Amino acid sequence: MSGFDKVVTSYEEAMAGLEDNMTVIAGGFGLCGIPEGLIAQIQKMGTKGLTVASNNCGVDDFGLGLLLPNRQIKKIIASYVGENAEFERQMMAGELEVELTPQGTLAEKMRAGGAGIPAFFTATGVGTPVAEGKEERNINGRDYILEESLTGDFAIVKAWKADRYGNLVFRHTARNFNPMAATAGKITVVEVEEIVEPGELDPNEIHTPGIYVNRLIKGNFEKRIEQRTVRSA
C-alpha cells in the first residue's frame, strides 16, 4: 500500500474532502512542528464545526489560532491554553467546548487510536476533575481511570523530510505529537520541508512508515517562535 506516489501539488488537493463537523488530529507543540500551510488552508476553506485534537491551539494570529476568530473550531481537545488569548476568552465565555487532557494522556490517546486500541487505563488524573465520569479500577493496589483513544477524519502533520512514498523523518523537537497524530487519521496529510526519491532515506532513520500517509505536500515554513528571549548586550 505504501508503494505509490503520495505527493500532491496544491493545498486544495491536500485538504480535499474536509467537511464541516469533522474531527481533525493536529501535530505540533506550541508553534514547534505545526503544519502551517495545512492549517492556513483550513482557514481559507472556511470549514466550520470542527473538533480539533492538538496539544494546544497556536497563538492568536498563527497556527490553529487562525481558526478561532471565525468560529471554525467547535470543540478542542488539548493539554493547555498556552499563549492564545482568544482561546482563553472563548473558553471562559462558553463559546468553545474545551476538553483539557493531560499531555501524556493526549499523546497516548492518539497513539492508541492509531494502533486500534479503543481505550486504556492510566493513573494520570485519578482524584482530579480529569477523572469525573470515567471508569475507575484498582489494579495491583493502584487506582486507574479509563481513557478512550482518539481518531480523526483527518490528521494534519508536519515532518522534516519524506520520500514520495510517504516515509517520514522528523527533526529534533518538531517530532513531538506528529508521529502519533500521523497514525490516528482516516486521511493523513503531511506537510514537509523536503521530498526525496524512494531509496534516498536510510530505512533506519524513518520515524513513520508511509503506510500511514495518504497525501504529502512540500511546504514553505515561517517557523515562528512563540516567545523570543535574548540577552541584552
Short mmCIF file of C-alpha atoms in Angstrom, two decimals:
data_model
loop_
_atom_site.label_atom_id
_atom_site.label_comp_id
_atom_site.label_asym_id
_atom_site.label_seq_id
_atom_site.Cartn_x
_atom_site.Cartn_y
_atom_site.Cartn_z
CA MET A 1 0.00 0.00 0.00
CA SER A 2 2.93 2.35 0.62
CA GLY A 3 4.40 1.65 -2.81
CA PHE A 4 2.91 4.57 -4.71
CA ASP A 5 3.44 8.27 -5.01
CA LYS A 6 1.69 10.28 -2.25
CA VAL A 7 2.74 13.74 -3.45
CA VAL A 8 0.12 16.40 -4.23
CA THR A 9 0.94 19.80 -5.68
CA SER A 10 -1.64 22.09 -4.10
CA TYR A 11 -3.09 22.71 -0.66
CA GLU A 12 -6.57 22.44 -2.16
CA GLU A 13 -5.80 18.88 -3.21
CA ALA A 14 -4.09 18.16 0.12
CA MET A 15 -7.19 19.03 2.16
CA ALA A 16 -9.85 17.90 -0.32
CA GLY A 17 -12.74 16.18 1.43
CA LEU A 18 -12.55 18.07 4.71
CA GLU A 19 -16.12 18.99 5.61
CA ASP A 20 -17.99 20.78 8.38
CA ASN A 21 -18.27 18.96 11.72
CA MET A 22 -15.34 16.61 11.10
CA THR A 23 -12.60 15.74 13.60
CA VAL A 24 -9.02 16.82 12.91
CA ILE A 25 -5.96 15.48 14.74
CA ALA A 26 -3.12 18.03 14.54
CA GLY A 27 0.57 17.53 15.27
CA GLY A 28 2.81 20.14 16.86
CA PHE A 29 3.68 21.52 20.27
CA GLY A 30 3.17 25.23 20.74
CA LEU A 31 4.34 26.52 17.37
CA CYS A 32 7.03 23.85 17.01
CA GLY A 33 6.38 21.32 14.27
CA ILE A 34 2.96 22.60 13.26
CA PRO A 35 1.61 22.06 9.71
CA GLU A 36 1.41 25.79 8.97
CA GLY A 37 0.18 25.60 5.39
CA LEU A 38 -2.43 22.94 6.06
CA ILE A 39 -3.90 25.00 8.89
CA ALA A 40 -3.96 28.07 6.66
CA GLN A 41 -5.78 26.04 4.02
CA ILE A 42 -8.46 25.04 6.53
CA GLN A 43 -8.89 28.73 7.36
CA LYS A 44 -9.18 29.53 3.66
CA MET A 45 -11.79 26.80 3.15
CA GLY A 46 -13.92 28.22 5.96
CA THR A 47 -14.77 24.75 7.26
CA LYS A 48 -16.77 25.04 10.49
CA GLY A 49 -17.93 22.95 13.42
CA LEU A 50 -14.59 21.17 13.68
CA THR A 51 -13.44 19.11 16.62
CA VAL A 52 -9.67 19.52 16.87
CA ALA A 53 -7.32 17.40 18.96
CA SER A 54 -3.93 19.05 19.46
CA ASN A 55 -1.54 19.87 22.29
CA ASN A 56 -2.73 23.49 22.21
CA CYS A 57 -4.31 25.96 19.82
CA GLY A 58 -1.42 28.01 18.48
CA VAL A 59 -1.33 31.75 19.19
CA ASP A 60 -3.85 34.45 18.33
CA ASP A 61 -2.66 35.04 14.78
CA PHE A 62 -0.81 31.87 13.88
CA GLY A 63 -1.22 28.12 13.84
CA LEU A 64 -4.57 26.71 14.94
CA GLY A 65 -5.34 30.12 16.43
CA LEU A 66 -6.19 31.22 12.88
CA LEU A 67 -9.34 29.09 13.07
CA LEU A 68 -10.77 30.71 16.21
CA PRO A 69 -11.91 34.21 15.08
CA ASN A 70 -14.38 32.78 12.54
CA ARG A 71 -15.55 30.08 14.95
CA GLN A 72 -14.28 27.24 12.77
CA ILE A 73 -13.49 25.13 15.84
CA LYS A 74 -16.47 23.89 17.84
CA LYS A 75 -14.52 21.73 20.29
CA ILE A 76 -10.85 21.35 21.11
CA ILE A 77 -9.17 18.51 22.97
CA ALA A 78 -5.90 19.98 24.24
CA SER A 79 -3.36 19.95 27.05
CA TYR A 80 -3.22 23.66 27.79
CA VAL A 81 -4.49 27.05 26.70
CA GLY A 82 -0.98 28.40 26.14
CA GLU A 83 -0.25 31.79 24.60
CA ASN A 84 -3.64 32.22 22.95
CA ALA A 85 -5.80 34.97 24.45
CA GLU A 86 -8.72 34.32 22.09
CA PHE A 87 -8.70 30.63 23.03
CA GLU A 88 -8.91 31.62 26.69
CA ARG A 89 -11.64 34.18 26.02
CA GLN A 90 -13.83 31.77 24.06
CA MET A 91 -13.35 29.04 26.65
CA MET A 92 -14.20 31.29 29.60
CA ALA A 93 -17.24 32.70 27.76
CA GLY A 94 -18.57 29.24 26.98
CA GLU A 95 -18.25 29.84 23.24
CA LEU A 96 -15.82 26.97 22.72
CA GLU A 97 -16.07 23.47 24.14
CA VAL A 98 -12.72 22.54 25.67
CA GLU A 99 -11.66 19.13 26.92
CA LEU A 100 -8.42 19.67 28.81
CA THR A 101 -6.39 16.46 28.77
CA PRO A 102 -3.05 15.70 30.46
CA GLN A 103 -0.26 15.92 27.91
CA GLY A 104 0.97 12.33 28.13
CA THR A 105 -2.59 11.06 28.12
CA LEU A 106 -3.34 13.05 24.96
CA ALA A 107 -0.29 11.59 23.22
CA GLU A 108 -1.30 8.08 24.27
CA LYS A 109 -4.92 8.65 23.14
CA MET A 110 -3.58 9.42 19.64
CA ARG A 111 -1.12 6.51 19.68
CA ALA A 112 -3.77 4.08 20.90
CA GLY A 113 -6.23 5.29 18.29
CA GLY A 114 -3.68 4.68 15.56
CA ALA A 115 -2.93 1.22 16.95
CA GLY A 116 -6.59 0.21 17.01
CA ILE A 117 -6.77 0.19 20.82
CA PRO A 118 -10.16 1.62 21.85
CA ALA A 119 -9.21 2.62 25.43
CA PHE A 120 -6.55 2.22 28.10
CA PHE A 121 -6.09 2.65 31.85
CA THR A 122 -3.82 5.36 33.27
CA ALA A 123 -3.10 6.66 36.77
CA THR A 124 -2.83 10.22 35.48
CA GLY A 125 -5.78 12.31 36.66
CA VAL A 126 -7.01 9.99 39.40
CA GLY A 127 -8.65 12.04 42.16
CA THR A 128 -8.88 15.18 39.99
CA PRO A 129 -11.59 16.66 37.74
CA VAL A 130 -9.94 14.75 34.87
CA ALA A 131 -11.43 11.56 36.35
CA GLU A 132 -15.02 12.80 36.52
CA GLY A 133 -17.42 10.50 34.69
CA LYS A 134 -14.73 7.95 33.81
CA GLU A 135 -14.50 4.33 34.87
CA GLU A 136 -12.03 3.74 37.70
CA ARG A 137 -10.32 0.48 38.51
CA ASN A 138 -7.79 -0.65 41.10
CA ILE A 139 -5.02 -2.73 39.55
CA ASN A 140 -2.31 -4.21 41.77
CA GLY A 141 -3.16 -1.76 44.53
CA ARG A 142 -3.15 1.41 42.43
CA ASP A 143 -6.14 3.35 41.11
CA TYR A 144 -6.51 4.00 37.40
CA ILE A 145 -9.02 5.70 35.12
CA LEU A 146 -10.17 4.56 31.71
CA GLU A 147 -9.34 6.89 28.83
CA GLU A 148 -10.79 6.41 25.36
CA SER A 149 -8.47 6.63 22.37
CA LEU A 150 -8.65 9.31 19.66
CA THR A 151 -9.01 9.07 15.91
CA GLY A 152 -9.91 11.73 13.37
CA ASP A 153 -11.42 12.11 9.94
CA PHE A 154 -8.20 13.95 9.05
CA ALA A 155 -4.75 14.10 10.64
CA ILE A 156 -2.52 17.04 9.70
CA VAL A 157 1.17 16.58 10.34
CA LYS A 158 4.47 18.39 9.79
CA ALA A 159 7.63 16.40 9.05
CA TRP A 160 11.16 17.41 8.08
CA LYS A 161 11.80 15.07 5.20
CA ALA A 162 9.88 12.40 3.29
CA ASP A 163 10.24 10.26 0.23
CA ARG A 164 7.49 10.20 -2.39
CA TYR A 165 6.03 7.07 -0.81
CA GLY A 166 5.30 9.00 2.40
CA ASN A 167 8.00 7.59 4.66
CA LEU A 168 8.69 10.34 7.20
CA VAL A 169 11.63 11.71 9.16
CA PHE A 170 11.04 14.27 11.92
CA ARG A 171 13.72 16.67 13.15
CA HIS A 172 14.57 17.24 16.81
CA THR A 173 11.72 18.60 18.97
CA ALA A 174 9.43 19.05 15.96
CA ARG A 175 8.86 15.32 16.31
CA ASN A 176 6.62 15.90 19.40
CA PHE A 177 2.99 14.83 18.76
CA ASN A 178 3.46 14.40 15.00
CA PRO A 179 4.26 10.65 14.82
CA MET A 180 1.23 9.77 16.96
CA ALA A 181 -1.04 12.13 15.06
CA ALA A 182 0.08 10.62 11.75
CA THR A 183 -1.33 7.23 12.73
CA ALA A 184 -4.67 8.50 14.01
CA GLY A 185 -6.36 9.93 10.90
CA LYS A 186 -8.59 8.22 8.38
CA ILE A 187 -6.87 10.57 5.94
CA THR A 188 -3.38 11.69 7.00
CA VAL A 189 -1.93 14.72 5.23
CA VAL A 190 1.72 15.58 5.78
CA GLU A 191 3.49 18.85 5.05
CA VAL A 192 7.27 18.55 4.71
CA GLU A 193 10.35 20.66 4.11
CA GLU A 194 11.96 18.29 1.63
CA ILE A 195 10.76 15.44 -0.58
CA VAL A 196 13.31 12.93 -1.88
CA GLU A 197 13.08 9.93 -4.16
CA PRO A 198 12.36 6.44 -2.80
CA GLY A 199 15.54 4.78 -1.60
CA GLU A 200 17.25 8.03 -0.59
CA LEU A 201 16.21 7.77 3.06
CA ASP A 202 18.10 5.42 5.32
CA PRO A 203 15.47 2.89 6.48
CA ASN A 204 16.93 3.10 10.00
CA GLU A 205 16.15 6.82 10.16
CA ILE A 206 12.47 6.62 9.19
CA HIS A 207 10.21 7.50 12.11
CA THR A 208 6.81 6.93 10.46
CA PRO A 209 6.34 4.50 7.58
CA GLY A 210 4.42 5.62 4.51
CA ILE A 211 1.63 3.12 5.18
CA TYR A 212 0.09 5.77 7.46
CA VAL A 213 0.32 8.63 4.96
CA ASN A 214 -2.30 9.43 2.33
CA ARG A 215 -1.13 12.77 0.96
CA LEU A 216 2.18 14.61 1.01
CA ILE A 217 2.95 18.23 0.12
CA LYS A 218 6.11 20.30 0.16
CA GLY A 219 5.51 23.49 2.14
CA ASN A 220 7.24 26.73 3.00
CA PHE A 221 7.51 27.37 6.73
CA GLU A 222 7.77 30.55 8.75
CA LYS A 223 8.66 28.59 11.91
CA ARG A 224 7.58 31.42 14.15
CA ILE A 225 8.81 31.40 17.75
CA GLU A 226 6.19 31.99 20.47
CA GLN A 227 8.45 33.93 22.81
CA ARG A 228 11.94 35.03 21.86
CA THR A 229 14.17 35.81 24.83
CA VAL A 230 17.60 37.29 24.21
CA ARG A 231 20.31 38.57 26.50
CA SER A 232 20.93 42.30 26.46
CA ALA A 233 24.35 43.34 25.18
#
